[in-house]
Protein backbone atom coordinates (compact mmCIF):
# COMPACT_ATOMS: atom_id res chain seq x y z
CA UNK A 1 0.00 0.00 0.00
CA UNK A 2 1.15 3.48 -0.84
CA UNK A 3 1.88 5.54 2.18
CA UNK A 4 2.01 9.31 2.16
CA UNK A 5 3.11 10.70 5.48
CA UNK A 6 2.78 14.28 6.59
CA UNK A 7 5.02 15.19 9.47
CA UNK A 8 2.47 17.04 11.59
CA UNK A 9 -1.24 16.58 12.10
CA UNK A 10 -1.73 19.93 13.80
CA UNK A 11 0.42 23.05 13.81
CA UNK A 12 -0.06 26.43 15.43
CA UNK A 13 2.19 29.26 14.26
CA UNK A 14 2.36 32.99 14.70
CA UNK A 15 1.96 35.57 11.96
CA UNK A 16 5.25 36.22 10.23
CA UNK A 17 6.85 32.91 11.14
CA UNK A 18 8.46 30.73 8.50
CA UNK A 19 6.63 27.41 8.36
CA UNK A 20 7.74 24.10 6.88
CA UNK A 21 5.28 21.34 6.07
CA UNK A 22 6.92 18.04 5.22
CA UNK A 23 5.61 15.16 3.16
CA UNK A 24 7.18 11.79 2.42
CA UNK A 25 5.93 9.01 0.13
CA UNK A 26 7.26 5.49 0.01
CA UNK A 27 6.21 4.30 -3.45
CA UNK A 28 8.81 5.93 -5.68
CA UNK A 29 6.16 8.16 -7.26
CA UNK A 30 7.28 10.80 -9.73
CA UNK A 31 4.51 13.30 -8.99
CA UNK A 32 3.90 15.04 -5.71
CA UNK A 33 1.34 17.70 -4.90
CA UNK A 34 0.36 20.19 -2.23
CA UNK A 35 -3.29 21.15 -1.89
CA UNK A 36 -5.08 23.27 0.61
CA UNK A 37 -8.62 22.44 1.65
CA UNK A 38 -11.10 25.07 2.77
CA UNK A 39 -14.83 24.64 3.46
CA UNK A 40 -16.91 25.12 0.34
CA UNK A 41 -13.85 25.55 -1.86
CA UNK A 42 -12.78 21.93 -2.07
CA UNK A 43 -9.11 21.29 -2.69
CA UNK A 44 -7.02 23.85 -4.49
CA UNK A 45 -3.62 23.06 -5.92
CA UNK A 46 -0.75 25.12 -4.54
CA UNK A 47 2.27 23.51 -6.22
CA UNK A 48 3.21 20.24 -7.75
CA UNK A 49 6.43 18.53 -8.73
CA UNK A 50 6.98 15.87 -11.38
CA UNK A 51 10.63 15.21 -10.62
CA UNK A 52 13.42 16.05 -8.23
CA UNK A 53 14.16 19.77 -8.21
CA UNK A 54 11.26 20.41 -10.60
CA UNK A 55 8.20 22.38 -9.57
CA UNK A 56 5.17 23.93 -11.17
CA UNK A 57 2.76 26.49 -9.79
CA UNK A 58 -0.78 25.43 -9.20
CA UNK A 59 -3.84 27.61 -8.86
CA UNK A 60 -2.88 29.46 -5.66
CA UNK A 61 0.93 29.62 -5.30
CA UNK A 62 1.12 33.10 -3.80
CA UNK A 63 2.71 33.13 -0.39
CA UNK A 64 4.09 29.62 -0.74
CA UNK A 65 7.20 27.94 -2.07
CA UNK A 66 8.22 24.30 -2.33
CA UNK A 67 11.31 22.17 -2.28
CA UNK A 68 11.96 18.73 -3.70
CA UNK A 69 15.55 17.69 -3.12
CA UNK A 70 14.78 13.97 -2.97
CA UNK A 71 12.21 11.99 -4.90
CA UNK A 72 10.35 10.83 -1.81
CA UNK A 73 10.12 14.19 -0.05
CA UNK A 74 8.18 17.31 -0.96
CA UNK A 75 8.18 20.30 1.36
CA UNK A 76 5.79 23.23 1.44
CA UNK A 77 7.17 26.48 2.81
CA UNK A 78 5.26 29.47 4.05
CA UNK A 79 7.89 32.22 3.98
CA UNK A 80 5.95 34.53 6.29
CA UNK A 81 2.78 32.95 7.60
CA UNK A 82 -0.40 34.99 7.57
CA UNK A 83 -3.79 34.38 9.14
CA UNK A 84 -5.38 33.75 5.73
CA UNK A 85 -3.12 30.72 5.39
CA UNK A 86 -4.95 29.00 8.23
CA UNK A 87 -6.21 25.88 6.51
CA UNK A 88 -5.93 22.13 6.06
CA UNK A 89 -2.95 21.19 3.89
CA UNK A 90 -2.95 17.92 2.00
CA UNK A 91 -0.01 16.29 0.32
CA UNK A 92 -0.49 13.72 -2.43
CA UNK A 93 1.61 11.61 -4.76
CA UNK A 94 1.02 9.66 -7.94
CA UNK A 95 2.97 7.76 -10.52
CA UNK A 96 3.40 9.28 -13.94
CA UNK A 97 0.51 8.59 -16.29
CA UNK A 98 -3.00 9.79 -17.09
CA UNK A 99 -4.82 7.12 -15.15
CA UNK A 100 -2.83 7.21 -11.98
CA UNK A 101 -4.93 8.13 -8.97
CA UNK A 102 -3.57 10.41 -6.32
CA UNK A 103 -2.68 9.01 -2.92
CA UNK A 104 -3.16 11.45 -0.08
CA UNK A 105 -1.68 11.94 3.35
CA UNK A 106 -3.83 12.59 6.42
CA UNK A 107 -3.39 16.32 6.20
CA UNK A 108 -1.88 19.02 8.39
CA UNK A 109 -4.24 21.47 10.01
CA UNK A 110 -2.34 24.73 10.27
CA UNK A 111 -3.56 27.59 12.41
CA UNK A 112 -1.83 30.96 12.11
CA UNK A 113 -2.56 33.34 14.96
CA UNK B 1 -10.50 26.72 -17.65
CA UNK B 2 -11.82 23.67 -15.91
CA UNK B 3 -14.47 23.69 -13.26
CA UNK B 4 -16.22 21.10 -11.11
CA UNK B 5 -19.44 21.91 -9.29
CA UNK B 6 -20.94 19.89 -6.48
CA UNK B 7 -24.11 21.80 -5.74
CA UNK B 8 -25.01 19.80 -2.64
CA UNK B 9 -22.85 20.98 0.24
CA UNK B 10 -24.49 18.70 2.82
CA UNK B 11 -26.82 15.74 2.61
CA UNK B 12 -28.35 13.93 5.55
CA UNK B 13 -30.04 10.55 5.17
CA UNK B 14 -31.16 7.74 7.40
CA UNK B 15 -29.38 4.42 7.17
CA UNK B 16 -30.56 2.17 4.33
CA UNK B 17 -31.75 5.07 2.21
CA UNK B 18 -30.31 5.50 -1.27
CA UNK B 19 -28.50 8.76 -1.92
CA UNK B 20 -27.12 10.41 -5.06
CA UNK B 21 -24.29 12.92 -5.02
CA UNK B 22 -24.27 15.24 -8.00
CA UNK B 23 -21.23 16.38 -9.96
CA UNK B 24 -21.23 18.69 -12.96
CA UNK B 25 -18.04 19.61 -14.77
CA UNK B 26 -16.83 22.07 -17.39
CA UNK B 27 -13.90 21.55 -19.70
CA UNK B 28 -12.90 22.41 -23.25
CA UNK B 29 -10.80 19.29 -23.60
CA UNK B 30 -12.15 16.34 -25.55
CA UNK B 31 -10.05 13.93 -23.54
CA UNK B 32 -10.31 14.12 -19.79
CA UNK B 33 -10.64 12.01 -16.66
CA UNK B 34 -13.18 12.13 -13.87
CA UNK B 35 -12.62 10.92 -10.34
CA UNK B 36 -14.45 10.49 -7.07
CA UNK B 37 -12.67 10.56 -3.72
CA UNK B 38 -13.98 9.91 -0.22
CA UNK B 39 -12.66 11.79 2.81
CA UNK B 40 -13.66 10.09 6.06
CA UNK B 41 -13.26 11.86 9.42
CA UNK B 42 -9.66 10.65 9.60
CA UNK B 43 -8.85 13.17 6.87
CA UNK B 44 -7.13 11.03 4.25
CA UNK B 45 -8.78 11.17 0.84
CA UNK B 46 -9.43 7.73 -0.57
CA UNK B 47 -9.66 7.12 -4.30
CA UNK B 48 -12.97 5.54 -5.38
CA UNK B 49 -13.17 5.61 -9.16
CA UNK B 50 -11.79 7.15 -12.33
CA UNK B 51 -13.43 7.41 -15.72
CA UNK B 52 -12.06 8.63 -19.01
CA UNK B 53 -14.15 10.76 -21.32
CA UNK B 54 -14.51 8.03 -23.93
CA UNK B 55 -16.07 5.54 -21.59
CA UNK B 56 -19.66 6.41 -20.77
CA UNK B 57 -20.57 3.04 -19.38
CA UNK B 58 -22.05 3.21 -15.94
CA UNK B 59 -20.15 1.36 -13.26
CA UNK B 60 -21.29 -0.52 -10.21
CA UNK B 61 -19.11 -1.61 -7.36
CA UNK B 62 -21.06 -3.18 -4.53
CA UNK B 63 -23.36 -0.51 -3.11
CA UNK B 64 -21.67 2.22 -5.15
CA UNK B 65 -22.62 3.16 -8.69
CA UNK B 66 -21.61 5.96 -11.02
CA UNK B 67 -23.57 7.53 -13.86
CA UNK B 68 -21.45 9.38 -16.43
CA UNK B 69 -23.42 11.45 -18.94
CA UNK B 70 -21.38 13.46 -21.39
CA UNK B 71 -24.49 15.14 -22.80
CA UNK B 72 -25.13 16.87 -19.48
CA UNK B 73 -21.47 16.98 -18.34
CA UNK B 74 -22.37 15.08 -15.21
CA UNK B 75 -20.75 12.29 -13.24
CA UNK B 76 -23.12 11.40 -10.42
CA UNK B 77 -22.44 8.97 -7.62
CA UNK B 78 -25.13 6.84 -5.97
CA UNK B 79 -24.85 4.90 -2.73
CA UNK B 80 -27.49 2.24 -2.36
CA UNK B 81 -28.68 1.20 1.11
CA UNK B 82 -26.44 3.73 2.83
CA UNK B 83 -24.60 2.85 6.02
CA UNK B 84 -23.23 4.94 8.85
CA UNK B 85 -19.70 4.16 7.63
CA UNK B 86 -20.51 6.02 4.41
CA UNK B 87 -20.54 9.29 6.36
CA UNK B 88 -17.76 11.36 4.84
CA UNK B 89 -17.03 14.24 2.52
CA UNK B 90 -17.07 13.18 -1.11
CA UNK B 91 -15.15 15.02 -3.80
CA UNK B 92 -15.58 14.88 -7.53
CA UNK B 93 -12.51 15.85 -9.57
CA UNK B 94 -11.49 16.43 -13.18
CA UNK B 95 -8.16 16.02 -14.90
CA UNK B 96 -7.33 16.93 -18.47
CA UNK B 97 -5.11 14.85 -20.63
CA UNK B 98 -1.91 15.57 -18.78
CA UNK B 99 0.32 12.90 -17.41
CA UNK B 100 1.04 15.10 -14.46
CA UNK B 101 -2.41 14.29 -13.10
CA UNK B 102 -3.31 17.76 -11.92
CA UNK B 103 -6.84 17.55 -10.60
CA UNK B 104 -9.49 20.22 -10.35
CA UNK B 105 -11.73 19.42 -7.40
CA UNK B 106 -15.31 20.31 -6.66
CA UNK B 107 -16.25 21.87 -3.35
CA UNK B 108 -17.23 18.53 -1.85
CA UNK B 109 -20.46 17.11 -0.47
CA UNK B 110 -20.68 16.19 3.20
CA UNK B 111 -22.82 13.09 3.59
CA UNK B 112 -24.21 12.25 7.00
CA UNK B 113 -25.84 8.87 7.41
CA UNK B 114 -27.81 8.59 10.63
CA UNK B 115 -28.62 5.25 12.26
mmCIF file of C-alpha atoms in Angstrom:
data_model
loop_
_atom_site.group_PDB
_atom_site.id
_atom_site.type_symbol
_atom_site.label_atom_id
_atom_site.label_comp_id
_atom_site.label_asym_id
_atom_site.label_seq_id
_atom_site.Cartn_x
_atom_site.Cartn_y
_atom_site.Cartn_z
ATOM 1 C CA UNK A 1 0.000 0.000 0.000
ATOM 2 C CA UNK A 2 1.155 3.478 -0.839
ATOM 3 C CA UNK A 3 1.876 5.539 2.182
ATOM 4 C CA UNK A 4 2.012 9.308 2.165
ATOM 5 C CA UNK A 5 3.106 10.704 5.481
ATOM 6 C CA UNK A 6 2.780 14.283 6.588
ATOM 7 C CA UNK A 7 5.018 15.190 9.473
ATOM 8 C CA UNK A 8 2.475 17.043 11.587
ATOM 9 C CA UNK A 9 -1.236 16.575 12.095
ATOM 10 C CA UNK A 10 -1.730 19.935 13.804
ATOM 11 C CA UNK A 11 0.423 23.051 13.813
ATOM 12 C CA UNK A 12 -0.060 26.431 15.428
ATOM 13 C CA UNK A 13 2.189 29.257 14.260
ATOM 14 C CA UNK A 14 2.364 32.986 14.702
ATOM 15 C CA UNK A 15 1.957 35.566 11.960
ATOM 16 C CA UNK A 16 5.252 36.221 10.228
ATOM 17 C CA UNK A 17 6.847 32.911 11.142
ATOM 18 C CA UNK A 18 8.463 30.728 8.499
ATOM 19 C CA UNK A 19 6.629 27.406 8.364
ATOM 20 C CA UNK A 20 7.735 24.102 6.876
ATOM 21 C CA UNK A 21 5.276 21.336 6.070
ATOM 22 C CA UNK A 22 6.924 18.039 5.220
ATOM 23 C CA UNK A 23 5.608 15.163 3.156
ATOM 24 C CA UNK A 24 7.179 11.792 2.416
ATOM 25 C CA UNK A 25 5.928 9.013 0.131
ATOM 26 C CA UNK A 26 7.256 5.490 0.005
ATOM 27 C CA UNK A 27 6.207 4.297 -3.454
ATOM 28 C CA UNK A 28 8.809 5.934 -5.680
ATOM 29 C CA UNK A 29 6.158 8.165 -7.256
ATOM 30 C CA UNK A 30 7.279 10.801 -9.726
ATOM 31 C CA UNK A 31 4.511 13.297 -8.991
ATOM 32 C CA UNK A 32 3.900 15.041 -5.714
ATOM 33 C CA UNK A 33 1.337 17.704 -4.900
ATOM 34 C CA UNK A 34 0.365 20.192 -2.228
ATOM 35 C CA UNK A 35 -3.288 21.155 -1.893
ATOM 36 C CA UNK A 36 -5.084 23.274 0.615
ATOM 37 C CA UNK A 37 -8.624 22.441 1.650
ATOM 38 C CA UNK A 38 -11.095 25.072 2.772
ATOM 39 C CA UNK A 39 -14.828 24.639 3.459
ATOM 40 C CA UNK A 40 -16.909 25.121 0.336
ATOM 41 C CA UNK A 41 -13.853 25.551 -1.862
ATOM 42 C CA UNK A 42 -12.782 21.933 -2.073
ATOM 43 C CA UNK A 43 -9.114 21.286 -2.685
ATOM 44 C CA UNK A 44 -7.020 23.853 -4.489
ATOM 45 C CA UNK A 45 -3.623 23.057 -5.915
ATOM 46 C CA UNK A 46 -0.755 25.117 -4.544
ATOM 47 C CA UNK A 47 2.271 23.509 -6.215
ATOM 48 C CA UNK A 48 3.213 20.240 -7.751
ATOM 49 C CA UNK A 49 6.430 18.532 -8.731
ATOM 50 C CA UNK A 50 6.979 15.873 -11.376
ATOM 51 C CA UNK A 51 10.633 15.210 -10.624
ATOM 52 C CA UNK A 52 13.416 16.045 -8.226
ATOM 53 C CA UNK A 53 14.163 19.775 -8.206
ATOM 54 C CA UNK A 54 11.255 20.406 -10.599
ATOM 55 C CA UNK A 55 8.202 22.382 -9.566
ATOM 56 C CA UNK A 56 5.174 23.932 -11.167
ATOM 57 C CA UNK A 57 2.760 26.487 -9.794
ATOM 58 C CA UNK A 58 -0.778 25.429 -9.202
ATOM 59 C CA UNK A 59 -3.835 27.607 -8.863
ATOM 60 C CA UNK A 60 -2.881 29.459 -5.663
ATOM 61 C CA UNK A 61 0.929 29.617 -5.296
ATOM 62 C CA UNK A 62 1.122 33.102 -3.803
ATOM 63 C CA UNK A 63 2.706 33.129 -0.385
ATOM 64 C CA UNK A 64 4.086 29.619 -0.745
ATOM 65 C CA UNK A 65 7.200 27.943 -2.070
ATOM 66 C CA UNK A 66 8.220 24.297 -2.328
ATOM 67 C CA UNK A 67 11.312 22.169 -2.277
ATOM 68 C CA UNK A 68 11.958 18.731 -3.700
ATOM 69 C CA UNK A 69 15.548 17.685 -3.118
ATOM 70 C CA UNK A 70 14.776 13.972 -2.974
ATOM 71 C CA UNK A 71 12.209 11.985 -4.900
ATOM 72 C CA UNK A 72 10.351 10.832 -1.814
ATOM 73 C CA UNK A 73 10.116 14.188 -0.046
ATOM 74 C CA UNK A 74 8.176 17.310 -0.960
ATOM 75 C CA UNK A 75 8.178 20.301 1.363
ATOM 76 C CA UNK A 76 5.795 23.227 1.439
ATOM 77 C CA UNK A 77 7.169 26.475 2.807
ATOM 78 C CA UNK A 78 5.258 29.472 4.047
ATOM 79 C CA UNK A 79 7.889 32.218 3.979
ATOM 80 C CA UNK A 80 5.953 34.532 6.289
ATOM 81 C CA UNK A 81 2.778 32.953 7.603
ATOM 82 C CA UNK A 82 -0.396 34.993 7.566
ATOM 83 C CA UNK A 83 -3.792 34.377 9.136
ATOM 84 C CA UNK A 84 -5.381 33.749 5.728
ATOM 85 C CA UNK A 85 -3.116 30.723 5.387
ATOM 86 C CA UNK A 86 -4.948 28.999 8.229
ATOM 87 C CA UNK A 87 -6.206 25.880 6.511
ATOM 88 C CA UNK A 88 -5.929 22.129 6.058
ATOM 89 C CA UNK A 89 -2.952 21.194 3.890
ATOM 90 C CA UNK A 90 -2.954 17.920 1.999
ATOM 91 C CA UNK A 91 -0.009 16.288 0.323
ATOM 92 C CA UNK A 92 -0.490 13.718 -2.435
ATOM 93 C CA UNK A 93 1.609 11.613 -4.760
ATOM 94 C CA UNK A 94 1.019 9.659 -7.937
ATOM 95 C CA UNK A 95 2.966 7.764 -10.515
ATOM 96 C CA UNK A 96 3.397 9.279 -13.940
ATOM 97 C CA UNK A 97 0.507 8.589 -16.290
ATOM 98 C CA UNK A 98 -2.999 9.788 -17.090
ATOM 99 C CA UNK A 99 -4.817 7.117 -15.148
ATOM 100 C CA UNK A 100 -2.829 7.210 -11.977
ATOM 101 C CA UNK A 101 -4.931 8.130 -8.965
ATOM 102 C CA UNK A 102 -3.575 10.415 -6.315
ATOM 103 C CA UNK A 103 -2.679 9.006 -2.919
ATOM 104 C CA UNK A 104 -3.158 11.446 -0.078
ATOM 105 C CA UNK A 105 -1.684 11.937 3.353
ATOM 106 C CA UNK A 106 -3.832 12.594 6.422
ATOM 107 C CA UNK A 107 -3.392 16.325 6.202
ATOM 108 C CA UNK A 108 -1.879 19.020 8.389
ATOM 109 C CA UNK A 109 -4.244 21.469 10.013
ATOM 110 C CA UNK A 110 -2.343 24.727 10.269
ATOM 111 C CA UNK A 111 -3.557 27.595 12.412
ATOM 112 C CA UNK A 112 -1.833 30.956 12.108
ATOM 113 C CA UNK A 113 -2.556 33.335 14.961
ATOM 114 C CA UNK B 1 -10.495 26.717 -17.648
ATOM 115 C CA UNK B 2 -11.818 23.670 -15.912
ATOM 116 C CA UNK B 3 -14.471 23.690 -13.259
ATOM 117 C CA UNK B 4 -16.218 21.105 -11.112
ATOM 118 C CA UNK B 5 -19.440 21.912 -9.286
ATOM 119 C CA UNK B 6 -20.942 19.892 -6.481
ATOM 120 C CA UNK B 7 -24.106 21.801 -5.745
ATOM 121 C CA UNK B 8 -25.015 19.800 -2.637
ATOM 122 C CA UNK B 9 -22.845 20.979 0.236
ATOM 123 C CA UNK B 10 -24.493 18.701 2.815
ATOM 124 C CA UNK B 11 -26.825 15.744 2.614
ATOM 125 C CA UNK B 12 -28.345 13.934 5.546
ATOM 126 C CA UNK B 13 -30.037 10.548 5.168
ATOM 127 C CA UNK B 14 -31.163 7.738 7.398
ATOM 128 C CA UNK B 15 -29.383 4.420 7.168
ATOM 129 C CA UNK B 16 -30.558 2.165 4.325
ATOM 130 C CA UNK B 17 -31.752 5.067 2.212
ATOM 131 C CA UNK B 18 -30.307 5.498 -1.270
ATOM 132 C CA UNK B 19 -28.497 8.758 -1.916
ATOM 133 C CA UNK B 20 -27.117 10.414 -5.055
ATOM 134 C CA UNK B 21 -24.288 12.920 -5.017
ATOM 135 C CA UNK B 22 -24.268 15.236 -8.002
ATOM 136 C CA UNK B 23 -21.230 16.383 -9.956
ATOM 137 C CA UNK B 24 -21.235 18.694 -12.958
ATOM 138 C CA UNK B 25 -18.037 19.612 -14.770
ATOM 139 C CA UNK B 26 -16.831 22.068 -17.386
ATOM 140 C CA UNK B 27 -13.901 21.554 -19.704
ATOM 141 C CA UNK B 28 -12.896 22.408 -23.247
ATOM 142 C CA UNK B 29 -10.805 19.294 -23.602
ATOM 143 C CA UNK B 30 -12.152 16.345 -25.548
ATOM 144 C CA UNK B 31 -10.054 13.926 -23.536
ATOM 145 C CA UNK B 32 -10.306 14.122 -19.787
ATOM 146 C CA UNK B 33 -10.641 12.008 -16.661
ATOM 147 C CA UNK B 34 -13.177 12.129 -13.871
ATOM 148 C CA UNK B 35 -12.618 10.921 -10.337
ATOM 149 C CA UNK B 36 -14.454 10.490 -7.065
ATOM 150 C CA UNK B 37 -12.666 10.560 -3.719
ATOM 151 C CA UNK B 38 -13.977 9.908 -0.218
ATOM 152 C CA UNK B 39 -12.659 11.788 2.810
ATOM 153 C CA UNK B 40 -13.665 10.089 6.063
ATOM 154 C CA UNK B 41 -13.262 11.864 9.418
ATOM 155 C CA UNK B 42 -9.658 10.646 9.604
ATOM 156 C CA UNK B 43 -8.850 13.167 6.868
ATOM 157 C CA UNK B 44 -7.133 11.035 4.252
ATOM 158 C CA UNK B 45 -8.780 11.173 0.842
ATOM 159 C CA UNK B 46 -9.427 7.733 -0.573
ATOM 160 C CA UNK B 47 -9.660 7.124 -4.299
ATOM 161 C CA UNK B 48 -12.973 5.538 -5.376
ATOM 162 C CA UNK B 49 -13.174 5.606 -9.159
ATOM 163 C CA UNK B 50 -11.793 7.146 -12.333
ATOM 164 C CA UNK B 51 -13.434 7.413 -15.719
ATOM 165 C CA UNK B 52 -12.058 8.634 -19.015
ATOM 166 C CA UNK B 53 -14.153 10.758 -21.324
ATOM 167 C CA UNK B 54 -14.510 8.027 -23.934
ATOM 168 C CA UNK B 55 -16.067 5.535 -21.592
ATOM 169 C CA UNK B 56 -19.665 6.411 -20.774
ATOM 170 C CA UNK B 57 -20.568 3.043 -19.381
ATOM 171 C CA UNK B 58 -22.046 3.211 -15.937
ATOM 172 C CA UNK B 59 -20.153 1.363 -13.264
ATOM 173 C CA UNK B 60 -21.293 -0.522 -10.213
ATOM 174 C CA UNK B 61 -19.106 -1.610 -7.355
ATOM 175 C CA UNK B 62 -21.056 -3.184 -4.534
ATOM 176 C CA UNK B 63 -23.362 -0.508 -3.113
ATOM 177 C CA UNK B 64 -21.675 2.216 -5.151
ATOM 178 C CA UNK B 65 -22.615 3.163 -8.692
ATOM 179 C CA UNK B 66 -21.607 5.960 -11.017
ATOM 180 C CA UNK B 67 -23.572 7.531 -13.861
ATOM 181 C CA UNK B 68 -21.452 9.377 -16.426
ATOM 182 C CA UNK B 69 -23.416 11.446 -18.938
ATOM 183 C CA UNK B 70 -21.381 13.462 -21.387
ATOM 184 C CA UNK B 71 -24.487 15.140 -22.800
ATOM 185 C CA UNK B 72 -25.132 16.868 -19.482
ATOM 186 C CA UNK B 73 -21.474 16.983 -18.336
ATOM 187 C CA UNK B 74 -22.366 15.083 -15.210
ATOM 188 C CA UNK B 75 -20.747 12.288 -13.244
ATOM 189 C CA UNK B 76 -23.116 11.398 -10.422
ATOM 190 C CA UNK B 77 -22.444 8.968 -7.615
ATOM 191 C CA UNK B 78 -25.130 6.840 -5.973
ATOM 192 C CA UNK B 79 -24.854 4.904 -2.734
ATOM 193 C CA UNK B 80 -27.491 2.242 -2.355
ATOM 194 C CA UNK B 81 -28.677 1.204 1.105
ATOM 195 C CA UNK B 82 -26.436 3.731 2.826
ATOM 196 C CA UNK B 83 -24.599 2.847 6.022
ATOM 197 C CA UNK B 84 -23.229 4.941 8.854
ATOM 198 C CA UNK B 85 -19.698 4.165 7.630
ATOM 199 C CA UNK B 86 -20.515 6.015 4.410
ATOM 200 C CA UNK B 87 -20.541 9.286 6.358
ATOM 201 C CA UNK B 88 -17.761 11.362 4.843
ATOM 202 C CA UNK B 89 -17.028 14.237 2.519
ATOM 203 C CA UNK B 90 -17.071 13.183 -1.105
ATOM 204 C CA UNK B 91 -15.153 15.019 -3.804
ATOM 205 C CA UNK B 92 -15.575 14.884 -7.535
ATOM 206 C CA UNK B 93 -12.510 15.852 -9.575
ATOM 207 C CA UNK B 94 -11.493 16.435 -13.179
ATOM 208 C CA UNK B 95 -8.159 16.016 -14.902
ATOM 209 C CA UNK B 96 -7.327 16.933 -18.467
ATOM 210 C CA UNK B 97 -5.108 14.846 -20.627
ATOM 211 C CA UNK B 98 -1.911 15.567 -18.780
ATOM 212 C CA UNK B 99 0.319 12.901 -17.410
ATOM 213 C CA UNK B 100 1.044 15.103 -14.457
ATOM 214 C CA UNK B 101 -2.407 14.286 -13.097
ATOM 215 C CA UNK B 102 -3.309 17.757 -11.917
ATOM 216 C CA UNK B 103 -6.835 17.550 -10.601
ATOM 217 C CA UNK B 104 -9.488 20.219 -10.347
ATOM 218 C CA UNK B 105 -11.731 19.420 -7.398
ATOM 219 C CA UNK B 106 -15.312 20.308 -6.664
ATOM 220 C CA UNK B 107 -16.246 21.869 -3.350
ATOM 221 C CA UNK B 108 -17.228 18.535 -1.851
ATOM 222 C CA UNK B 109 -20.459 17.115 -0.472
ATOM 223 C CA UNK B 110 -20.684 16.186 3.197
ATOM 224 C CA UNK B 111 -22.818 13.086 3.591
ATOM 225 C CA UNK B 112 -24.212 12.254 7.005
ATOM 226 C CA UNK B 113 -25.845 8.875 7.415
ATOM 227 C CA UNK B 114 -27.815 8.595 10.630
ATOM 228 C CA UNK B 115 -28.624 5.250 12.258
#
